[in-house]
Structure formats: C-alpha cells, structure tokens
Amino acid sequence: MNTATAIALLVLVAAGSASASDAAPADATAAPAADAKSPPLDAKPAPLEKSLSYGVGLRVGGGETTQTAANTVGVSSLDVRPYISGKIHPMVKFSANLDLNNTDASRIHVLDAVAQFEPDQLFNVWFGRFLPPSDRANLSGPYYQNAWLYPDAVNGYPSIYAGRDDGFALWGQTSGGQFKYQGGFFTTDANTPAKQGIYAARLTYNFLDPEPGYYNSSTYYGSKQILAVGGAVQYQRNGIPTATGKQDLLGFNFDALFERPLLGGDALSLEGAYYDFEQGNQGQSFFVLAGYMIGQKLGIGKVQPMVRYQQLMPTGGGTSTHVLDGGLNYILDGHNARLAFVVQHRDLPAVASTTTFQLGVQFQE
C-alpha cells in the first residue's frame, strides 16, 4: 500500500466516525417521543369524590318544677339524634337524621330525610322532610341556640314534628351566605288536599360575616361578627280548624341577631324576633334575648350568663302569656359540648304559674 492510498483510507474512516457522532444526539432526542404513549381510548375517568359522615347528638335535662299544687321533680328532657349525611357527587348530597325523645312516648321519629341537589350557591333544590323556611329560632333548633329551652311560647308555624314538614325548597346564597333566599311548598300530611299545602319563604341578609348554608345558628360564641336580619312568611289555605269550619293560616315574622367578639375573648349576643299569626291563629308574639360569654376560662370551659323574655298576645284580646328564662351556660366546645343551668317562670292564661329549675347537658359528635 503506497502513501496516497493510506491517506485516502484514513480520510474515509474519519468521515464515517464524524457522521456516526453527529447522528447520536438526534436518536437520543427522538427516543422519549417514541416512548410517549397516548391514553387508551377505553381509559376510565378519575373516580368522583364521595363521602359519608355520621354522628350523634344527646340532650339530657331535668330538675324541679314548683307550682300551687304539689311540686314535681324528674328528668324532663331525654333526646338522642343519630346523624347521617353523604355526598355521591359534588352536586348530589343527602341527609338522614332520626330523633328519640321521651316527651313523645320514646318513639323513634324520622327527623330529616333530604335529597339535596346543589349545582351552584345561587340555586339549590332540597326535597324530603326538613325544616321549612321559617324563623331563625326554628332553623337553629334546640342544639344551636343560646338558651337551653326552646322558645315555644311564640312560634305558631305548622309542623309534623320538631318544626319539620314534608316538601321541597329552592334556596340560594351570595358571597358565601351574605344574602340568602329560601322558598318552598310543604305539607304536614301525606294526604293533604292539593290546594291546602303550605307556601313558605324566607330572606336573610348578613351585614357583617356571612352565614353559609341552608340552616343557621343563634350564637357563634364569638367566632363570628354577626349583624343579621331576616323575615319569613307561611300561608296555608284552610289551615286552621275553627268551631264553624276552617280558616286560612297566614303567619309571618321578623328576626335579628347581633353578636360581637370583644376584648379578652368575651362575646356579646343579642337576639329578637316578632311574630304575627293574626289570621287564623293565636295572635302576636315576640321574644328578646341577651347573653354575654366571658372569654377567660373557668376550669375547662367558658361561662355565659343569659336572659330571655317571651310574650304572646292572643287575637281578640284576653290574657297574655309571659315566659322568663334566666341561666348560665358552661361552654366546653361550642355547640358540641355544653352544660346549662336555667330557671324558667311561666304565666299562662287560666293555668297556675310555674317555676322550673333545670340542669341540662348537651353533647354532639
């Protein structure tokens, strides 16, 4: 092999090496693209978020009642409420609650059974048994109010049990509960004539912190700044039996709640409501309530003195009903754990006045 031939071979080998070296990065870059795979056509979507919650509420209360006849003593309130709620789709939910109460021969009642379609905060549909649009006290219920005893002297709205009716409601809210509307059609009997159902509606506006959701509370124990006003109306054709037949029921109310946290963890609560059942029911009524929670703990809880006055003025005059409550709440964990001592004096028409001293315990989990 001569020198010229050797040089030619070296040039060819070098050119081949350079070509191979230049091609390598292109192959390396292309490899990931070749490995990338598109989702198969039969791939299943991510599962929807579902949930199931359960709990129980318990209220036990009792004491002594003094009257002109012999005094009585005993446990006057035994209430157990199992709670179940769930979500099968972000827009589809349900609630199912039972109630066992010693004041009704210890029978188990269907308290709530609600199918909830909630596509948007502005528009929701509930169907089943639940609290209809009514006053704040009713929408709070006994477990979420300031006082231990429910204000039973003032409310004349019809119900099946514990304020509940069967029917449906349209409701919505803006700004997470700043403004709320509720309206619906309800019955108290499975065989109610079509023209004798209950039409119910309510509007609520919160000037300070919002109250989200269908229900509300009558105190937040200083966790919110509340200035809320609301009003409700219910109408039922031939809803009230009379000696000569039936009369229409037309009832309405206005209510307000003011609650403000103060220095040191204290909290002031003021609540009031006015009712008018002039057509076909008992007349006009109102209640006012004041409570003050002391922020400094006493032991493991906080003390809240409270006082409430109720008055009912019957249609057409006559003797009014007066009910005065005063007591101390001992707050362990908000509405989930509290103790209460209450004194209630009742002056009722044609009935001897009574004074009740009662201790109460409430737990929820």
Short mmCIF file of C-alpha atoms in Angstrom, two decimals:
data_model
loop_
_atom_site.label_atom_id
_atom_site.label_comp_id
_atom_site.label_asym_id
_atom_site.label_seq_id
_atom_site.Cartn_x
_atom_site.Cartn_y
_atom_site.Cartn_z
CA MET A 1 0.00 0.00 0.00
CA ASN A 2 1.51 3.33 -1.00
CA THR A 3 1.32 6.54 0.96
CA ALA A 4 -1.50 8.05 -1.09
CA THR A 5 -3.71 5.00 -0.59
CA ALA A 6 -3.12 5.02 3.19
CA ILE A 7 -4.05 8.68 3.46
CA ALA A 8 -7.28 8.05 1.50
CA LEU A 9 -8.31 5.22 3.85
CA LEU A 10 -7.70 7.39 6.93
CA VAL A 11 -9.90 10.16 5.50
CA LEU A 12 -12.77 7.71 4.86
CA VAL A 13 -12.60 6.28 8.42
CA ALA A 14 -12.61 9.77 9.96
CA ALA A 15 -15.61 10.83 7.88
CA GLY A 16 -17.58 7.76 8.96
CA SER A 17 -16.83 8.39 12.62
CA ALA A 18 -17.94 12.01 12.34
CA SER A 19 -21.23 11.00 10.69
CA ALA A 20 -21.99 8.48 13.44
CA SER A 21 -21.14 11.02 16.16
CA ASP A 22 -23.43 13.66 14.64
CA ALA A 23 -26.40 11.24 14.41
CA ALA A 24 -26.34 10.12 18.06
CA PRO A 25 -27.95 13.20 19.63
CA ALA A 26 -30.80 13.08 17.12
CA ASP A 27 -31.56 9.46 18.10
CA ALA A 28 -31.37 10.33 21.82
CA THR A 29 -33.75 13.23 21.41
CA ALA A 30 -36.25 11.18 19.46
CA ALA A 31 -36.29 8.28 21.92
CA PRO A 32 -38.56 9.87 24.54
CA ALA A 33 -41.07 10.87 21.86
CA ALA A 34 -41.18 7.29 20.65
CA ASP A 35 -41.74 6.03 24.22
CA ALA A 36 -44.56 8.54 24.99
CA LYS A 37 -47.98 6.87 24.85
CA SER A 38 -51.45 8.40 24.49
CA PRO A 39 -54.12 7.29 26.98
CA PRO A 40 -56.04 4.28 25.71
CA LEU A 41 -59.44 5.03 24.25
CA ASP A 42 -61.19 2.94 26.94
CA ALA A 43 -59.44 4.66 29.89
CA LYS A 44 -61.80 5.32 32.85
CA PRO A 45 -62.16 8.87 34.23
CA ALA A 46 -60.94 9.63 37.72
CA PRO A 47 -63.49 8.46 40.33
CA LEU A 48 -65.85 11.09 41.75
CA GLU A 49 -65.25 12.22 45.29
CA LYS A 50 -67.75 10.54 47.61
CA SER A 51 -68.18 10.85 51.36
CA LEU A 52 -70.26 9.54 54.23
CA SER A 53 -70.45 11.18 57.64
CA TYR A 54 -72.24 10.10 60.77
CA GLY A 55 -72.63 11.35 64.31
CA VAL A 56 -74.98 11.63 67.23
CA GLY A 57 -76.47 14.37 69.38
CA LEU A 58 -77.57 13.98 73.01
CA ARG A 59 -79.52 16.31 75.30
CA VAL A 60 -80.44 15.41 78.88
CA GLY A 61 -82.20 17.83 81.20
CA GLY A 62 -84.20 17.72 84.39
CA GLY A 63 -84.93 19.34 87.70
CA GLU A 64 -87.78 20.62 89.86
CA THR A 65 -90.98 22.48 88.95
CA THR A 66 -92.75 24.48 91.65
CA GLN A 67 -96.46 25.28 91.37
CA THR A 68 -99.55 25.86 93.50
CA ALA A 69 -100.17 22.13 93.57
CA ALA A 70 -97.51 19.66 94.68
CA ASN A 71 -94.04 20.30 93.30
CA THR A 72 -92.68 17.83 90.78
CA VAL A 73 -89.16 16.60 90.12
CA GLY A 74 -87.70 14.45 87.37
CA VAL A 75 -85.85 14.21 84.06
CA SER A 76 -87.93 16.27 81.65
CA SER A 77 -85.78 16.01 78.54
CA LEU A 78 -84.12 12.94 77.04
CA ASP A 79 -83.23 13.43 73.39
CA VAL A 80 -81.00 11.34 71.13
CA ARG A 81 -80.38 12.19 67.47
CA PRO A 82 -78.33 9.95 65.15
CA TYR A 83 -77.00 11.95 62.17
CA ILE A 84 -76.11 10.62 58.71
CA SER A 85 -75.07 12.69 55.70
CA GLY A 86 -73.26 11.94 52.48
CA LYS A 87 -72.15 13.05 49.06
CA ILE A 88 -72.32 10.84 45.97
CA HIS A 89 -71.40 13.62 43.54
CA PRO A 90 -70.19 17.20 44.07
CA MET A 91 -73.74 18.31 43.21
CA VAL A 92 -75.75 15.47 44.79
CA LYS A 93 -75.94 15.03 48.57
CA PHE A 94 -78.27 13.66 51.22
CA SER A 95 -79.08 13.92 54.94
CA ALA A 96 -80.93 11.43 57.13
CA ASN A 97 -81.45 12.08 60.85
CA LEU A 98 -83.56 10.32 63.47
CA ASP A 99 -84.90 11.54 66.80
CA LEU A 100 -85.76 9.69 70.01
CA ASN A 101 -87.46 11.89 72.60
CA ASN A 102 -89.05 10.94 75.91
CA THR A 103 -91.78 13.60 75.54
CA ASP A 104 -93.43 11.50 72.81
CA ALA A 105 -93.60 8.08 74.46
CA SER A 106 -89.97 7.46 73.43
CA ARG A 107 -90.94 6.79 69.83
CA ILE A 108 -88.32 6.99 67.09
CA HIS A 109 -89.13 9.66 64.51
CA VAL A 110 -87.75 10.38 61.07
CA LEU A 111 -86.42 13.83 61.84
CA ASP A 112 -84.86 14.66 58.47
CA ALA A 113 -84.73 12.77 55.17
CA VAL A 114 -83.45 15.11 52.47
CA ALA A 115 -82.26 14.64 48.90
CA GLN A 116 -80.08 17.64 48.04
CA PHE A 117 -79.27 18.82 44.51
CA GLU A 118 -76.75 21.66 44.82
CA PRO A 119 -75.27 22.74 41.46
CA ASP A 120 -74.39 26.29 42.49
CA GLN A 121 -74.54 28.50 45.57
CA LEU A 122 -77.18 30.62 43.81
CA PHE A 123 -79.55 27.71 43.11
CA ASN A 124 -80.16 24.55 45.14
CA VAL A 125 -83.07 22.14 45.42
CA TRP A 126 -83.94 20.14 48.53
CA PHE A 127 -86.69 17.51 48.63
CA GLY A 128 -87.99 15.42 51.53
CA ARG A 129 -88.55 16.15 55.23
CA PHE A 130 -86.68 19.07 56.79
CA LEU A 131 -87.15 22.48 58.39
CA PRO A 132 -89.13 24.73 56.03
CA PRO A 133 -88.29 28.42 55.58
CA SER A 134 -89.30 29.92 58.93
CA ASP A 135 -87.83 31.90 61.82
CA ARG A 136 -84.20 31.87 62.95
CA ALA A 137 -85.04 30.03 66.18
CA ASN A 138 -86.61 27.16 64.24
CA LEU A 139 -83.72 26.99 61.75
CA SER A 140 -81.29 26.86 64.69
CA GLY A 141 -83.21 24.21 66.60
CA PRO A 142 -82.58 23.30 70.24
CA TYR A 143 -78.97 22.26 69.61
CA TYR A 144 -77.79 25.58 68.13
CA GLN A 145 -79.47 28.27 70.22
CA ASN A 146 -78.31 30.41 73.12
CA ALA A 147 -80.95 29.32 75.61
CA TRP A 148 -81.35 25.78 76.89
CA LEU A 149 -85.13 25.68 76.46
CA TYR A 150 -86.74 26.28 73.05
CA PRO A 151 -88.91 29.45 72.74
CA ASP A 152 -92.17 27.50 72.49
CA ALA A 153 -94.49 30.35 73.52
CA VAL A 154 -94.07 32.41 70.34
CA ASN A 155 -93.87 30.16 67.26
CA GLY A 156 -97.15 29.27 65.52
CA TYR A 157 -95.85 27.80 62.26
CA PRO A 158 -97.39 24.37 61.48
CA SER A 159 -95.19 21.26 61.51
CA ILE A 160 -95.25 17.48 61.60
CA TYR A 161 -92.65 17.05 64.32
CA ALA A 162 -89.92 19.25 65.79
CA GLY A 163 -90.59 22.03 63.28
CA ARG A 164 -90.26 19.73 60.24
CA ASP A 165 -92.56 19.50 57.22
CA ASP A 166 -92.56 17.36 54.06
CA GLY A 167 -91.96 19.09 50.72
CA PHE A 168 -89.36 20.81 48.61
CA ALA A 169 -87.44 24.08 48.73
CA LEU A 170 -85.48 26.21 46.32
CA TRP A 171 -82.74 28.18 48.01
CA GLY A 172 -79.53 30.02 47.28
CA GLN A 173 -76.99 32.45 48.64
CA THR A 174 -74.50 35.07 47.52
CA SER A 175 -70.98 35.73 48.82
CA GLY A 176 -70.94 32.55 50.87
CA GLY A 177 -74.10 33.39 52.82
CA GLN A 178 -74.17 37.19 52.89
CA PHE A 179 -77.66 37.11 51.38
CA LYS A 180 -79.92 34.05 51.40
CA TYR A 181 -83.31 33.26 49.90
CA GLN A 182 -85.47 30.21 50.64
CA GLY A 183 -88.88 29.27 49.27
CA GLY A 184 -90.90 26.10 49.00
CA PHE A 185 -94.12 24.09 49.18
CA PHE A 186 -94.80 21.77 52.13
CA THR A 187 -97.41 19.52 53.71
CA THR A 188 -97.97 18.09 57.18
CA ASP A 189 -99.88 15.02 55.98
CA ALA A 190 -99.37 12.53 53.14
CA ASN A 191 -103.00 13.06 52.03
CA THR A 192 -103.09 16.86 52.13
CA PRO A 193 -105.50 18.28 49.51
CA ALA A 194 -103.54 19.86 46.67
CA LYS A 195 -104.89 23.34 47.39
CA GLN A 196 -104.10 23.18 51.10
CA GLY A 197 -100.33 22.90 51.08
CA ILE A 198 -98.08 25.34 52.93
CA TYR A 199 -96.26 28.01 50.95
CA ALA A 200 -93.17 29.16 52.84
CA ALA A 201 -90.47 31.73 52.11
CA ARG A 202 -87.61 33.46 53.91
CA LEU A 203 -85.00 36.15 53.19
CA THR A 204 -81.87 36.78 55.28
CA TYR A 205 -79.16 39.42 54.99
CA ASN A 206 -75.89 39.48 56.93
CA PHE A 207 -74.24 42.90 57.18
CA LEU A 208 -71.01 41.54 58.69
CA ASP A 209 -69.77 37.93 58.50
CA PRO A 210 -71.79 35.58 56.27
CA GLU A 211 -73.69 32.50 57.49
CA PRO A 212 -73.27 29.85 54.78
CA GLY A 213 -75.75 27.05 54.17
CA TYR A 214 -79.47 26.45 54.47
CA TYR A 215 -79.52 26.47 58.27
CA ASN A 216 -78.20 28.99 60.77
CA SER A 217 -77.21 29.26 64.42
CA SER A 218 -78.42 31.62 67.13
CA THR A 219 -74.92 32.04 68.52
CA TYR A 220 -71.37 31.50 67.29
CA TYR A 221 -69.75 32.01 70.70
CA GLY A 222 -67.63 34.89 69.44
CA SER A 223 -66.17 33.16 66.38
CA LYS A 224 -68.09 35.48 64.05
CA GLN A 225 -69.18 39.09 63.91
CA ILE A 226 -72.89 38.91 63.14
CA LEU A 227 -75.49 41.50 62.30
CA ALA A 228 -78.25 39.58 60.55
CA VAL A 229 -81.86 40.44 59.79
CA GLY A 230 -84.40 38.07 58.34
CA GLY A 231 -88.06 37.58 57.66
CA ALA A 232 -90.30 34.63 56.87
CA VAL A 233 -93.90 34.09 55.78
CA GLN A 234 -96.11 31.00 55.56
CA TYR A 235 -99.56 30.64 54.03
CA GLN A 236 -101.94 27.67 54.11
CA ARG A 237 -105.48 27.67 52.77
CA ASN A 238 -107.96 26.30 55.32
CA GLY A 239 -105.03 25.57 57.57
CA ILE A 240 -106.70 26.25 60.93
CA PRO A 241 -109.76 24.35 62.21
CA THR A 242 -112.38 26.52 63.95
CA ALA A 243 -115.73 25.93 65.64
CA THR A 244 -117.53 26.89 62.43
CA GLY A 245 -115.19 25.39 59.84
CA LYS A 246 -111.67 26.27 58.76
CA GLN A 247 -109.71 29.47 58.34
CA ASP A 248 -106.65 30.28 56.31
CA LEU A 249 -103.31 30.45 58.08
CA LEU A 250 -101.16 33.47 57.33
CA GLY A 251 -98.16 33.87 59.58
CA PHE A 252 -95.03 35.95 59.31
CA ASN A 253 -92.11 37.00 61.45
CA PHE A 254 -89.05 39.25 61.53
CA ASP A 255 -85.91 38.33 63.45
CA ALA A 256 -82.48 39.77 64.12
CA LEU A 257 -79.20 38.59 65.64
CA PHE A 258 -76.27 40.72 66.75
CA GLU A 259 -73.12 39.05 68.03
CA ARG A 260 -69.73 40.65 68.50
CA PRO A 261 -66.45 39.30 69.90
CA LEU A 262 -64.90 41.66 72.44
CA LEU A 263 -61.53 42.10 74.12
CA GLY A 264 -60.23 39.16 76.10
CA GLY A 265 -62.33 36.64 74.19
CA ASP A 266 -65.64 37.91 75.58
CA ALA A 267 -68.68 37.85 73.28
CA LEU A 268 -71.98 39.73 73.39
CA SER A 269 -75.14 38.19 71.89
CA LEU A 270 -78.46 39.96 71.31
CA GLU A 271 -81.38 38.25 69.58
CA GLY A 272 -85.01 39.13 68.99
CA ALA A 273 -88.00 38.11 66.91
CA TYR A 274 -91.55 39.34 66.28
CA TYR A 275 -94.36 37.05 65.07
CA ASP A 276 -97.85 37.73 63.72
CA PHE A 277 -100.38 34.96 63.26
CA GLU A 278 -103.37 37.31 63.29
CA GLN A 279 -105.36 35.40 60.69
CA GLY A 280 -106.47 32.02 61.89
CA ASN A 281 -104.08 31.52 64.79
CA GLN A 282 -103.17 32.81 68.20
CA GLY A 283 -102.13 36.41 67.59
CA GLN A 284 -98.91 38.37 68.01
CA SER A 285 -95.83 37.38 69.95
CA PHE A 286 -92.18 38.25 70.42
CA PHE A 287 -89.05 37.32 72.33
CA VAL A 288 -85.83 39.12 73.22
CA LEU A 289 -82.60 37.52 74.45
CA ALA A 290 -79.27 38.77 75.76
CA GLY A 291 -76.18 36.70 76.51
CA TYR A 292 -72.60 37.51 77.46
CA MET A 293 -69.84 34.90 77.23
CA ILE A 294 -66.80 35.53 79.44
CA GLY A 295 -63.63 34.83 77.47
CA GLN A 296 -61.49 33.82 80.46
CA LYS A 297 -61.91 30.09 81.04
CA LEU A 298 -63.24 28.82 84.33
CA GLY A 299 -61.78 25.34 84.56
CA ILE A 300 -62.16 23.70 81.16
CA GLY A 301 -64.96 25.90 79.83
CA LYS A 302 -66.36 29.40 79.49
CA VAL A 303 -69.33 30.83 81.38
CA GLN A 304 -72.19 32.56 79.56
CA PRO A 305 -74.99 34.23 81.56
CA MET A 306 -78.18 34.73 79.53
CA VAL A 307 -81.73 36.01 79.93
CA ARG A 308 -84.76 35.72 77.62
CA TYR A 309 -88.32 37.04 77.73
CA GLN A 310 -91.25 35.74 75.65
CA GLN A 311 -94.75 37.20 75.35
CA LEU A 312 -97.82 36.08 73.42
CA MET A 313 -100.82 38.40 72.90
CA PRO A 314 -103.86 36.39 71.73
CA THR A 315 -106.13 37.53 68.92
CA GLY A 316 -109.15 39.49 70.15
CA GLY A 317 -107.61 40.39 73.49
CA GLY A 318 -107.55 38.26 76.60
CA THR A 319 -104.78 37.29 78.96
CA SER A 320 -101.27 37.25 77.56
CA THR A 321 -98.68 34.54 78.08
CA HIS A 322 -95.40 35.55 79.74
CA VAL A 323 -92.29 33.36 79.94
CA LEU A 324 -89.00 34.48 81.51
CA ASP A 325 -85.76 32.45 81.35
CA GLY A 326 -82.50 33.16 83.14
CA GLY A 327 -79.49 30.95 83.44
CA LEU A 328 -75.84 30.08 83.00
CA ASN A 329 -74.31 28.14 80.13
CA TYR A 330 -70.94 26.44 80.58
CA ILE A 331 -69.37 26.17 77.13
CA LEU A 332 -66.83 23.35 76.72
CA ASP A 333 -66.72 23.02 72.92
CA GLY A 334 -69.27 25.33 71.34
CA HIS A 335 -72.49 23.54 70.44
CA ASN A 336 -70.74 20.16 70.64
CA ALA A 337 -70.36 20.18 74.42
CA ARG A 338 -72.12 22.47 76.88
CA LEU A 339 -73.81 22.41 80.26
CA ALA A 340 -76.67 24.65 81.35
CA PHE A 341 -78.49 25.75 84.47
CA VAL A 342 -81.75 27.56 83.80
CA VAL A 343 -84.66 28.98 85.78
CA GLN A 344 -87.89 29.49 83.83
CA HIS A 345 -91.05 31.19 85.09
CA ARG A 346 -94.27 30.74 83.08
CA ASP A 347 -97.50 32.73 83.44
CA LEU A 348 -100.15 31.11 81.23
CA PRO A 349 -103.85 32.04 80.81
CA ALA A 350 -106.25 30.06 83.02
CA VAL A 351 -103.35 27.95 84.36
CA ALA A 352 -101.40 28.32 87.57
CA SER A 353 -97.97 29.86 87.09
CA THR A 354 -94.93 27.59 87.37
CA THR A 355 -91.22 28.00 88.05
CA THR A 356 -88.78 25.38 86.80
CA PHE A 357 -85.18 24.83 87.92
CA GLN A 358 -83.34 22.67 85.42
CA LEU A 359 -79.87 21.31 84.70
CA GLY A 360 -79.01 20.35 81.14
CA VAL A 361 -76.20 18.56 79.31
CA GLN A 362 -75.64 18.59 75.54
CA PHE A 363 -73.09 16.62 73.52
CA GLN A 364 -72.63 16.17 69.77
CA GLU A 365 -70.01 14.23 67.86
#
